Amino acid sequence: MLVRLKIFRYDPEKDEKPYYQAYEVEADSMDRLLDCLNRIRWEQDPTFSFRMSCGHGVCGSDGMRINGICGLACQQLVRGFKGEVLIEPLPVFRVIKDLVVDLDPFFEKYSSIRPYLITKSSPPDTERRQSPEQHSQFEEALRCILCACCTASCPVNQNQETKDYVGPAALVRAFRYLFDSRDEGEEERINLLDQKQMVWGCQTLWKCTEVCPKEIPITNQIGQIKRRIYEKKHGR
Ligand code: SF4
Ligand code: FES
């Protein structure tokens, strides 16, 4: 089948402003959009820039906006599209070149939630143990591959006035540690998350949950963080 794509292009070093370029790629119906992008780069236009690595929904590097919805190019079969496919960089982030965006602010926010186990007790002789039930509390959050699709789709992050909101991806990771039975930093985590630009920045708009390629119940998990904070602060 012939796949027609309209792709956002911008090289700040030589383009005055962004523009869209049309391409046509001959593809098998079981090819993914990522295969088409690779073919464009290899066979038609070596100046076209985008990120990819694993090709199988694991590394999270090929997040982009596809027909207006953020997702992974490696997880979308071309046969699922009719007509021209519009490919754009993730919104919210500064464009470095074409589909490559500056994710430093994303990872800075991610780091700000202390994405590691906080422990205070002496290490046990063996590993810190956890039952399957305790593990299942946060297992879904472990699927996150930090693709940034959720944060890029969040209207709160898209709004210039509220762009300091830490964003859903960071909160998924905060949930992962707050609900881990081995973590001993609950008090610090609650105090950190109990802020306007942290968990209370979420307006429960569900856009993050709609786009997550790993089907993580993000809004639900953010809601659980809010509930935990409320219960701790009000002694319930
Ligand atoms: Fe991507 Fe989902 Fe993780 Fe957000 S929660 S960064 S959409 S995998
Ligand atoms: Fe790794 Fe798509 S290329 S997730």
Coordinates of N, CA and C and ligand atoms in Angstrom, one line a residue:
M1 N 0.8 -1.2 0.0 CA 0.0 0.0 0.0 C 0.9 1.3 0.0
L2 N 0.3 2.3 -0.5 CA 1.0 3.6 -0.6 C 0.6 4.4 0.7
V3 N 1.6 4.8 1.5 CA 1.3 5.6 2.7 C 1.8 7.0 2.4
R4 N 0.8 8.0 2.6 CA 1.2 9.4 2.4 C 1.3 10.0 3.8
L5 N 2.4 10.8 4.0 CA 2.7 11.4 5.2 C 2.9 12.9 5.1
K6 N 2.4 13.7 6.0 CA 2.7 15.1 6.0 C 3.5 15.3 7.3
I7 N 4.7 15.7 7.2 CA 5.6 15.7 8.3 C 6.1 17.1 8.7
F8 N 6.1 17.4 10.0 CA 6.6 18.7 10.5 C 8.1 18.7 10.3
R9 N 8.6 19.8 9.7 CA 10.1 19.9 9.5 C 10.5 21.3 10.1
Y10 N 11.6 21.3 10.8 CA 12.2 22.6 11.2 C 13.6 22.4 11.7
D11 N 14.5 23.1 11.0 CA 15.9 23.1 11.5 C 16.2 24.5 11.8
P12 N 16.3 24.8 13.1 CA 16.5 26.2 13.6 C 17.7 26.8 13.0
E13 N 18.7 26.0 12.6 CA 19.9 26.6 12.1 C 19.8 27.1 10.7
K14 N 18.7 26.6 9.9 CA 18.6 27.2 8.6 C 17.2 27.6 8.2
D15 N 16.2 27.1 8.9 CA 14.8 27.5 8.6 C 14.3 28.7 9.4
E16 N 13.7 29.6 8.7 CA 13.2 30.8 9.4 C 12.0 30.4 10.3
K17 N 11.2 29.5 9.8 CA 10.1 29.0 10.5 C 9.7 27.5 10.1
P18 N 9.0 26.8 11.0 CA 8.6 25.4 10.7 C 7.8 25.4 9.4
Y19 N 7.8 24.2 8.8 CA 6.9 23.9 7.6 C 6.6 22.5 7.6
Y20 N 5.7 22.1 6.7 CA 5.3 20.7 6.6 C 5.7 20.2 5.2
Q21 N 6.2 18.9 5.2 CA 6.7 18.4 3.9 C 5.9 17.0 3.7
A22 N 5.5 16.8 2.5 CA 4.8 15.6 2.1 C 5.7 14.5 1.6
Y23 N 5.5 13.3 2.0 CA 6.2 12.1 1.5 C 5.3 11.0 1.2
E24 N 5.7 10.1 0.3 CA 5.0 8.9 0.0 C 5.9 7.7 0.1
V25 N 5.4 6.7 0.8 CA 6.2 5.5 1.1 C 5.4 4.3 0.7
E26 N 6.1 3.4 0.0 CA 5.4 2.1 -0.4 C 5.7 1.2 0.8
A27 N 4.6 0.7 1.4 CA 4.7 -0.1 2.7 C 3.8 -1.3 2.6
D28 N 4.2 -2.3 3.4 CA 3.3 -3.5 3.7 C 2.2 -3.1 4.7
S29 N 1.1 -3.6 4.6 CA 0.0 -3.2 5.6 C 0.4 -3.5 7.0
M30 N 1.3 -4.4 7.2 CA 1.7 -4.8 8.6 C 2.9 -3.9 9.0
D31 N 3.4 -3.1 8.2 CA 4.5 -2.2 8.6 C 4.0 -1.2 9.6
R32 N 4.9 -0.7 10.5 CA 4.5 0.4 11.4 C 4.8 1.7 10.9
L33 N 4.3 2.7 11.5 CA 4.6 4.1 11.0 C 6.1 4.3 11.1
L34 N 6.7 3.7 12.2 CA 8.2 3.9 12.4 C 8.9 3.4 11.1
D35 N 8.4 2.3 10.5 CA 9.1 1.7 9.4 C 9.1 2.8 8.2
C36 N 8.0 3.5 8.1 CA 7.9 4.5 7.0 C 8.8 5.6 7.3
L37 N 8.9 6.1 8.6 CA 9.8 7.2 8.9 C 11.3 6.8 8.6
N38 N 11.6 5.5 9.0 CA 13.0 5.0 8.7 C 13.2 5.0 7.2
R39 N 12.2 4.6 6.5 CA 12.4 4.5 5.0 C 12.6 5.9 4.4
I40 N 11.9 6.8 4.9 CA 12.1 8.2 4.4 C 13.5 8.7 4.7
R41 N 14.0 8.4 5.9 CA 15.3 8.9 6.3 C 16.4 8.1 5.5
W42 N 16.2 6.8 5.3 CA 17.2 6.0 4.6 C 17.2 6.2 3.1
E43 N 16.0 6.4 2.5 CA 15.9 6.3 1.1 C 15.6 7.7 0.4
Q44 N 15.0 8.6 1.2 CA 14.5 9.8 0.5 C 15.2 11.1 1.0
D45 N 15.4 11.2 2.4 CA 15.8 12.4 2.9 C 16.6 12.2 4.2
P46 N 17.9 12.1 4.1 CA 18.8 11.8 5.3 C 18.8 13.0 6.2
T47 N 18.3 14.1 5.9 CA 18.3 15.3 6.8 C 17.1 15.2 7.8
F48 N 16.2 14.3 7.6 CA 15.0 14.2 8.4 C 15.4 13.6 9.8
S49 N 15.0 14.3 10.9 CA 15.5 13.8 12.2 C 14.3 13.4 13.1
F50 N 14.5 12.3 13.7 CA 13.6 11.8 14.8 C 14.3 10.8 15.6
R51 N 13.8 10.6 16.9 CA 14.4 9.6 17.7 C 13.7 8.2 17.6
M52 N 14.5 7.2 17.7 CA 14.0 5.8 17.8 C 15.1 5.0 18.3
S53 N 14.8 3.9 19.0 CA 15.8 2.9 19.4 C 15.4 1.5 19.3
C54 N 14.5 1.1 20.2 CA 14.2 -0.4 20.3 C 13.3 -0.8 19.1
G55 N 12.4 0.0 18.7 CA 11.4 -0.4 17.6 C 10.3 -1.2 18.1
H56 N 10.2 -1.5 19.4 CA 9.2 -2.4 20.0 C 8.5 -1.9 21.2
G57 N 8.3 -0.6 21.4 CA 7.5 -0.1 22.5 C 8.2 -0.3 23.9
V58 N 9.5 -0.3 23.9 CA 10.2 -0.5 25.1 C 11.0 0.7 25.6
C59 N 11.7 1.4 24.6 CA 12.6 2.5 25.0 C 11.9 3.8 25.2
G60 N 10.8 4.0 24.6 CA 10.0 5.2 24.8 C 10.5 6.4 24.0
S61 N 11.4 6.2 23.1 CA 12.1 7.4 22.4 C 11.3 7.9 21.2
D62 N 10.4 7.2 20.7 CA 9.7 7.7 19.4 C 8.3 8.2 19.7
G63 N 8.2 8.9 20.8 CA 6.9 9.6 21.1 C 6.8 10.8 20.1
M64 N 5.6 10.9 19.5 CA 5.4 12.0 18.6 C 3.9 12.2 18.5
R65 N 3.4 13.3 17.8 CA 2.0 13.5 17.6 C 1.6 13.0 16.3
I66 N 0.7 12.0 16.3 CA 0.2 11.4 15.1 C -1.2 11.7 14.8
N67 N -1.5 12.4 13.8 CA -2.9 12.8 13.5 C -3.5 13.5 14.8
G68 N -2.7 14.3 15.5 CA -3.1 15.1 16.6 C -3.1 14.4 17.9
I69 N -2.7 13.1 18.0 CA -2.7 12.3 19.2 C -1.3 11.8 19.5
C70 N -0.8 12.0 20.7 CA 0.5 11.6 21.0 C 0.6 10.1 21.2
G71 N 1.6 9.5 20.6 CA 1.8 8.0 20.7 C 3.1 7.6 20.2
L72 N 3.4 6.3 20.2 CA 4.7 5.8 19.7 C 4.5 5.4 18.2
A73 N 5.4 5.8 17.4 CA 5.4 5.4 15.9 C 5.6 3.9 15.8
C74 N 6.3 3.3 16.7 CA 6.6 1.9 16.6 C 5.4 1.0 16.9
Q75 N 4.3 1.6 17.5 CA 3.2 0.8 17.9 C 2.0 1.1 17.0
Q76 N 2.2 1.7 15.9 CA 1.0 2.0 15.0 C 1.2 1.4 13.7
L77 N 0.3 0.5 13.3 CA 0.4 -0.2 12.0 C -0.2 0.8 10.9
V78 N 0.5 0.8 9.8 CA 0.0 1.8 8.7 C -1.4 1.4 8.2
R79 N -1.8 0.2 8.4 CA -3.1 -0.2 7.8 C -4.2 0.5 8.7
G80 N -3.9 1.0 9.9 CA -4.9 1.6 10.7 C -5.2 3.1 10.3
F81 N -4.5 3.6 9.3 CA -4.7 5.0 8.8 C -5.4 5.0 7.5
K82 N -6.2 6.0 7.3 CA -6.8 6.3 6.0 C -6.4 7.7 5.6
G83 N -6.0 7.8 4.4 CA -5.6 9.2 3.9 C -4.2 9.6 4.5
E84 N -3.9 10.8 4.3 CA -2.6 11.3 4.7 C -2.4 11.3 6.2
V85 N -1.2 10.9 6.7 CA -1.0 10.9 8.1 C -0.1 12.1 8.5
L86 N -0.7 12.8 9.5 CA 0.0 14.0 9.9 C 1.0 13.7 11.1
I87 N 2.2 14.0 10.9 CA 3.3 13.6 12.0 C 3.9 14.9 12.5
E88 N 3.8 15.1 13.8 CA 4.4 16.3 14.4 C 5.1 16.0 15.7
P89 N 6.0 16.9 16.1 CA 6.7 16.6 17.4 C 5.8 16.7 18.6
L90 N 6.2 16.1 19.7 CA 5.4 16.2 20.9 C 5.2 17.7 21.2
P91 N 4.0 18.1 21.6 CA 3.8 19.5 22.0 C 4.4 19.7 23.4
V92 N 4.4 20.9 23.9 CA 4.9 21.2 25.2 C 6.4 21.5 25.2
F93 N 7.1 20.6 24.5 CA 8.6 20.7 24.5 C 9.2 21.5 23.3
R94 N 10.3 22.2 23.5 CA 11.0 22.9 22.5 C 11.5 22.0 21.4
V95 N 11.3 22.4 20.2 CA 11.8 21.6 19.0 C 13.2 21.8 18.8
I96 N 14.0 20.8 18.8 CA 15.5 20.9 18.5 C 15.7 20.8 17.0
K97 N 15.0 19.8 16.4 CA 15.1 19.6 15.0 C 14.0 18.6 14.5
D98 N 13.2 19.0 13.6 CA 12.1 18.2 13.1 C 11.3 17.6 14.2
L99 N 11.3 16.2 14.4 CA 10.5 15.6 15.5 C 11.3 15.4 16.8
V100 N 12.5 15.9 16.8 CA 13.4 15.8 18.0 C 13.1 17.0 19.0
V101 N 12.6 16.7 20.2 CA 12.3 17.8 21.1 C 13.3 17.7 22.3
D102 N 13.4 18.8 23.0 CA 14.2 18.9 24.2 C 13.5 18.4 25.4
L103 N 13.9 17.2 25.8 CA 13.3 16.5 27.0 C 13.9 16.8 28.3
D104 N 14.9 17.7 28.3 CA 15.6 18.0 29.6 C 14.6 18.5 30.7
P105 N 13.6 19.4 30.3 CA 12.7 19.8 31.4 C 11.8 18.6 31.9
F106 N 11.5 17.7 31.0 CA 10.7 16.5 31.4 C 11.5 15.7 32.4
F107 N 12.8 15.4 32.1 CA 13.6 14.6 33.1 C 13.9 15.4 34.3
E108 N 14.0 16.7 34.2 CA 14.2 17.5 35.5 C 13.0 17.3 36.4
K109 N 11.8 17.4 35.8 CA 10.6 17.3 36.6 C 10.6 15.8 37.2
Y110 N 10.9 14.9 36.4 CA 10.9 13.5 36.8 C 11.9 13.3 38.0
S111 N 13.1 13.9 37.9 CA 14.1 13.8 39.0 C 13.6 14.5 40.3
S112 N 12.7 15.5 40.1 CA 12.3 16.3 41.3 C 11.4 15.5 42.2
I113 N 10.8 14.4 41.8 CA 9.9 13.7 42.7 C 10.7 12.6 43.5
R114 N 12.0 12.6 43.4 CA 12.9 11.6 44.1 C 12.6 10.2 43.6
P115 N 12.9 9.9 42.3 CA 12.5 8.6 41.8 C 13.4 7.5 42.2
Y116 N 13.5 7.2 43.5 CA 14.3 6.1 44.0 C 13.7 5.7 45.3
L117 N 14.0 4.5 45.8 CA 13.6 4.0 47.1 C 14.3 4.8 48.2
I118 N 13.5 5.4 49.1 CA 14.1 6.0 50.3 C 14.1 5.0 51.4
T119 N 15.2 4.7 52.0 CA 15.3 3.7 53.1 C 16.0 4.4 54.3
K120 N 15.6 4.0 55.5 CA 16.2 4.5 56.7 C 16.7 3.4 57.6
S121 N 16.0 2.3 57.5 CA 16.4 1.1 58.4 C 17.7 0.5 57.8
S122 N 18.4 -0.2 58.6 CA 19.6 -0.9 58.2 C 19.3 -1.9 57.1
P123 N 20.1 -2.1 56.1 CA 19.8 -3.1 55.1 C 19.7 -4.5 55.7
P124 N 18.7 -5.3 55.3 CA 18.7 -6.7 55.8 C 19.8 -7.5 55.2
D125 N 20.0 -8.7 55.7 CA 21.1 -9.6 55.2 C 20.8 -10.0 53.7
T126 N 19.6 -10.2 53.4 CA 19.2 -10.5 52.0 C 18.5 -9.3 51.4
E127 N 17.7 -9.5 50.4 CA 17.1 -8.3 49.8 C 15.9 -7.8 50.7
R128 N 15.4 -6.6 50.4 CA 14.2 -6.1 51.1 C 13.0 -6.8 50.5
R129 N 12.4 -7.6 51.2 CA 11.3 -8.5 50.7 C 10.0 -7.9 50.6
Q130 N 9.2 -8.4 49.7 CA 7.8 -7.9 49.5 C 6.9 -9.0 49.0
S131 N 5.7 -9.0 49.4 CA 4.8 -10.1 49.0 C 4.2 -9.7 47.6
P132 N 3.8 -10.7 46.9 CA 3.1 -10.5 45.6 C 2.0 -9.5 45.7
E133 N 1.2 -9.5 46.8 CA 0.1 -8.6 47.0 C 0.7 -7.1 47.1
Q134 N 1.7 -7.0 47.9 CA 2.3 -5.6 48.0 C 2.9 -5.1 46.7
H135 N 3.5 -6.1 46.0 CA 4.0 -5.7 44.7 C 2.9 -5.3 43.7
S136 N 1.8 -5.9 43.8 CA 0.7 -5.7 42.8 C 0.2 -4.3 43.0
Q137 N 0.4 -3.7 44.2 CA -0.1 -2.3 44.4 C 0.4 -1.3 43.4
F138 N 1.6 -1.5 42.9 CA 2.2 -0.5 42.0 C 2.7 -1.1 40.7
E139 N 2.3 -2.3 40.5 CA 2.9 -3.1 39.3 C 2.6 -2.3 38.0
E140 N 1.4 -1.8 37.9 CA 1.0 -1.2 36.6 C 2.0 0.0 36.3
A141 N 2.3 0.7 37.4 CA 3.2 1.9 37.2 C 4.6 1.6 36.7
L142 N 5.0 0.3 36.9 CA 6.3 -0.1 36.5 C 6.4 -0.2 34.9
R143 N 5.2 -0.2 34.3 CA 5.2 -0.3 32.8 C 5.7 1.0 32.2
C144 N 5.8 2.1 32.9 CA 6.1 3.4 32.3 C 7.5 3.3 31.6
I145 N 7.5 3.8 30.4 CA 8.8 3.8 29.6 C 9.3 5.2 29.4
L146 N 8.6 6.2 30.1 CA 9.1 7.6 30.1 C 9.0 8.2 28.6
C147 N 8.0 7.8 27.9 CA 7.9 8.3 26.5 C 7.5 9.8 26.5
A148 N 6.9 10.3 27.6 CA 6.5 11.7 27.7 C 5.2 12.0 26.9
C149 N 4.5 11.0 26.4 CA 3.3 11.2 25.6 C 2.2 11.8 26.6
C150 N 2.1 11.3 27.8 CA 1.1 11.8 28.7 C 1.3 13.3 29.1
T151 N 2.5 13.6 29.4 CA 2.8 15.0 29.8 C 2.6 15.9 28.7
A152 N 3.0 15.5 27.5 CA 2.8 16.3 26.3 C 1.3 16.5 26.0
S153 N 0.5 15.6 26.3 CA -1.0 15.7 26.0 C -1.7 16.4 27.1
C154 N -1.1 16.7 28.2 CA -1.9 17.2 29.4 C -2.1 18.7 29.1
P155 N -3.4 19.1 29.1 CA -3.7 20.5 28.9 C -3.1 21.5 30.0
V156 N -2.9 20.9 31.2 CA -2.3 21.8 32.2 C -0.8 22.1 31.8
N157 N -0.1 21.1 31.4 CA 1.3 21.3 30.9 C 1.3 22.1 29.6
Q158 N 0.3 22.0 28.8 CA 0.3 22.8 27.6 C 0.0 24.3 27.8
N159 N -0.6 24.6 29.0 CA -1.0 26.0 29.3 C 0.2 26.7 29.8
Q160 N 0.6 27.8 29.2 CA 1.8 28.6 29.6 C 1.7 29.0 31.1
E161 N 0.5 29.3 31.5 CA 0.3 29.8 32.9 C 0.6 28.6 34.0
T162 N 0.4 27.4 33.5 CA 0.5 26.3 34.5 C 1.5 25.3 34.1
K163 N 2.5 25.7 33.2 CA 3.4 24.7 32.6 C 4.4 24.2 33.7
D164 N 4.5 24.8 34.9 CA 5.4 24.3 35.9 C 4.8 23.1 36.6
Y165 N 3.6 22.7 36.3 CA 3.0 21.5 36.8 C 4.0 20.3 36.5
V166 N 4.3 19.5 37.5 CA 5.3 18.4 37.3 C 4.9 17.4 36.2
G167 N 3.6 17.2 36.0 CA 3.1 16.4 34.9 C 2.8 15.0 35.3
P168 N 2.0 14.3 34.5 CA 1.6 12.9 34.8 C 2.7 11.9 34.9
A169 N 3.7 12.0 34.0 CA 4.7 10.9 34.0 C 5.5 10.9 35.3
A170 N 5.8 12.1 35.8 CA 6.5 12.2 37.1 C 5.6 11.7 38.2
L171 N 4.3 11.9 38.1 CA 3.4 11.5 39.2 C 3.2 10.0 39.2
V172 N 3.3 9.4 38.0 CA 3.2 7.9 37.9 C 4.4 7.3 38.7
R173 N 5.6 8.0 38.5 CA 6.7 7.4 39.2 C 6.6 7.7 40.7
A174 N 6.1 8.9 41.1 CA 5.9 9.2 42.5 C 4.9 8.2 43.1
F175 N 3.9 7.8 42.4 CA 2.9 6.8 42.9 C 3.7 5.5 43.1
R176 N 4.6 5.1 42.2 CA 5.3 3.9 42.2 C 6.1 3.7 43.5
Y177 N 6.7 4.8 44.0 CA 7.4 4.8 45.3 C 6.6 5.0 46.5
L178 N 5.6 5.8 46.4 CA 4.7 6.1 47.6 C 4.0 4.8 48.0
F179 N 3.6 4.0 47.0 CA 2.9 2.8 47.3 C 3.7 1.5 47.3
D180 N 5.0 1.7 47.4 CA 5.9 0.5 47.5 C 6.2 0.2 49.0
S181 N 5.8 -1.0 49.4 CA 5.9 -1.3 50.9 C 7.4 -1.2 51.4
R182 N 8.4 -1.2 50.5 CA 9.8 -1.2 51.0 C 10.3 0.3 51.2
D183 N 9.5 1.2 50.7 CA 9.9 2.6 50.8 C 9.6 3.2 52.2
E184 N 10.6 3.9 52.7 CA 10.4 4.5 54.1 C 10.4 6.0 54.1
G185 N 10.1 6.6 53.0 CA 10.1 8.0 52.9 C 8.7 8.7 52.7
E186 N 7.7 8.0 53.3 CA 6.4 8.5 53.0 C 6.2 10.0 53.4
E187 N 6.7 10.3 54.6 CA 6.5 11.7 55.1 C 7.1 12.7 54.1
E188 N 8.3 12.5 53.7 CA 8.9 13.4 52.8 C 8.2 13.4 51.4
R189 N 7.8 12.3 51.0 CA 7.1 12.2 49.7 C 5.7 13.0 49.8
I190 N 5.0 12.8 50.9 CA 3.7 13.5 51.0 C 3.9 15.0 51.0
N191 N 4.9 15.4 51.8 CA 5.2 16.9 51.9 C 5.6 17.4 50.5
L192 N 6.4 16.6 49.8 CA 6.8 17.1 48.4 C 5.6 17.1 47.5
L193 N 4.8 16.1 47.5 CA 3.7 16.0 46.5 C 2.5 16.9 46.8
D194 N 2.4 17.4 48.1 CA 1.3 18.2 48.5 C 1.5 19.6 48.1
Q195 N 1.7 19.9 46.9 CA 1.9 21.3 46.4 C 1.1 21.5 45.1
K196 N 0.9 22.8 44.8 CA 0.1 23.2 43.7 C 0.7 22.7 42.3
Q197 N 2.0 22.8 42.2 CA 2.6 22.3 41.0 C 2.9 20.8 40.9
M198 N 2.6 20.2 42.1 CA 2.8 18.7 42.1 C 1.4 18.1 41.9
V199 N 1.0 17.3 42.9 CA -0.2 16.5 42.6 C -1.4 17.3 42.4
W200 N -1.5 18.5 43.1 CA -2.7 19.3 43.0 C -2.8 20.1 41.7
G201 N -1.7 20.0 40.9 CA -1.8 20.6 39.6 C -2.7 19.8 38.6
C202 N -2.9 18.6 39.0 CA -3.7 17.7 38.1 C -5.2 18.1 38.2
Q203 N -5.8 18.4 37.1 CA -7.2 18.8 37.0 C -8.1 17.7 36.6
T204 N -7.6 16.5 36.7 CA -8.4 15.3 36.4 C -9.0 15.3 35.0
L205 N -8.2 15.6 34.0 CA -8.8 15.8 32.6 C -8.6 14.5 31.8
W206 N -7.9 13.5 32.3 CA -7.9 12.2 31.7 C -7.1 12.1 30.4
K207 N -6.6 13.2 29.9 CA -5.9 13.1 28.6 C -4.7 12.2 28.6
C208 N -4.0 12.2 29.8 CA -2.8 11.4 29.9 C -3.2 9.9 29.8
T209 N -4.2 9.5 30.5 CA -4.7 8.1 30.5 C -5.1 7.7 29.1
E210 N -5.7 8.6 28.4 CA -6.2 8.3 27.0 C -5.0 7.9 26.1
V211 N -3.9 8.6 26.2 CA -2.8 8.4 25.3 C -1.7 7.4 25.7
C212 N -1.7 7.0 27.0 CA -0.5 6.2 27.5 C -0.4 4.9 26.7
P213 N 0.7 4.7 26.0 CA 0.8 3.5 25.1 C 1.0 2.2 26.0
K214 N 1.2 2.4 27.3 CA 1.3 1.2 28.2 C 0.1 1.0 29.0
E215 N -1.0 1.8 28.6 CA -2.3 1.6 29.3 C -2.2 1.7 30.8
I216 N -1.4 2.6 31.3 CA -1.3 2.8 32.7 C -2.5 3.7 33.2
P217 N -3.2 3.3 34.2 CA -4.3 4.1 34.7 C -3.8 5.4 35.4
I218 N -3.2 6.3 34.7 CA -2.5 7.4 35.2 C -3.4 8.3 36.1
T219 N -4.5 8.7 35.6 CA -5.4 9.6 36.4 C -5.8 8.9 37.7
N220 N -6.1 7.7 37.6 CA -6.5 6.9 38.8 C -5.4 6.9 39.8
Q221 N -4.1 6.7 39.3 CA -3.0 6.7 40.3 C -2.8 8.1 40.9
I222 N -2.9 9.1 40.1 CA -2.8 10.5 40.7 C -3.9 10.7 41.7
G223 N -5.1 10.2 41.4 CA -6.2 10.3 42.4 C -5.8 9.5 43.7
Q224 N -5.1 8.4 43.6 CA -4.7 7.7 44.8 C -3.7 8.4 45.6
I225 N -2.8 9.2 44.9 CA -1.9 10.0 45.6 C -2.6 11.1 46.4
K226 N -3.6 11.7 45.7 CA -4.3 12.8 46.4 C -5.0 12.3 47.6
R227 N -5.6 11.1 47.5 CA -6.3 10.5 48.6 C -5.4 10.2 49.8
R228 N -4.2 9.6 49.4 CA -3.2 9.3 50.5 C -2.8 10.6 51.2
I229 N -2.6 11.7 50.5 CA -2.2 13.0 51.1 C -3.4 13.4 52.0
Y230 N -4.6 13.4 51.5 CA -5.7 13.8 52.3 C -5.9 13.0 53.6
E231 N -5.7 11.7 53.5 CA -5.9 10.8 54.6 C -4.7 11.1 55.7
K232 N -3.5 11.3 55.2 CA -2.4 11.6 56.1 C -2.6 13.0 56.8
K233 N -3.0 14.0 56.0 CA -3.1 15.3 56.6 C -4.3 15.4 57.5
H234 N -5.4 14.7 57.2 CA -6.6 14.8 58.0 C -6.8 13.6 59.0
G235 N -5.8 12.8 59.1 CA -5.8 11.6 60.0 C -6.9 10.6 59.8
R236 N -7.3 10.4 58.5 CA -8.4 9.5 58.2 C -7.8 8.1 57.8
Ligands
SF4_1 FE1 4.6 7.3 28.5 FE2 2.5 6.2 29.9 FE3 4.9 6.6 31.1 FE4 3.3 8.6 30.4 S1 2.8 7.0 31.9 S2 5.6 8.5 30.1 S3 2.4 8.0 28.5 S4 4.5 5.2 29.4
FES2 FE1 11.5 2.3 21.4 FE2 9.2 3.0 20.0 S1 11.3 2.9 19.3 S2 9.4 2.6 22.1

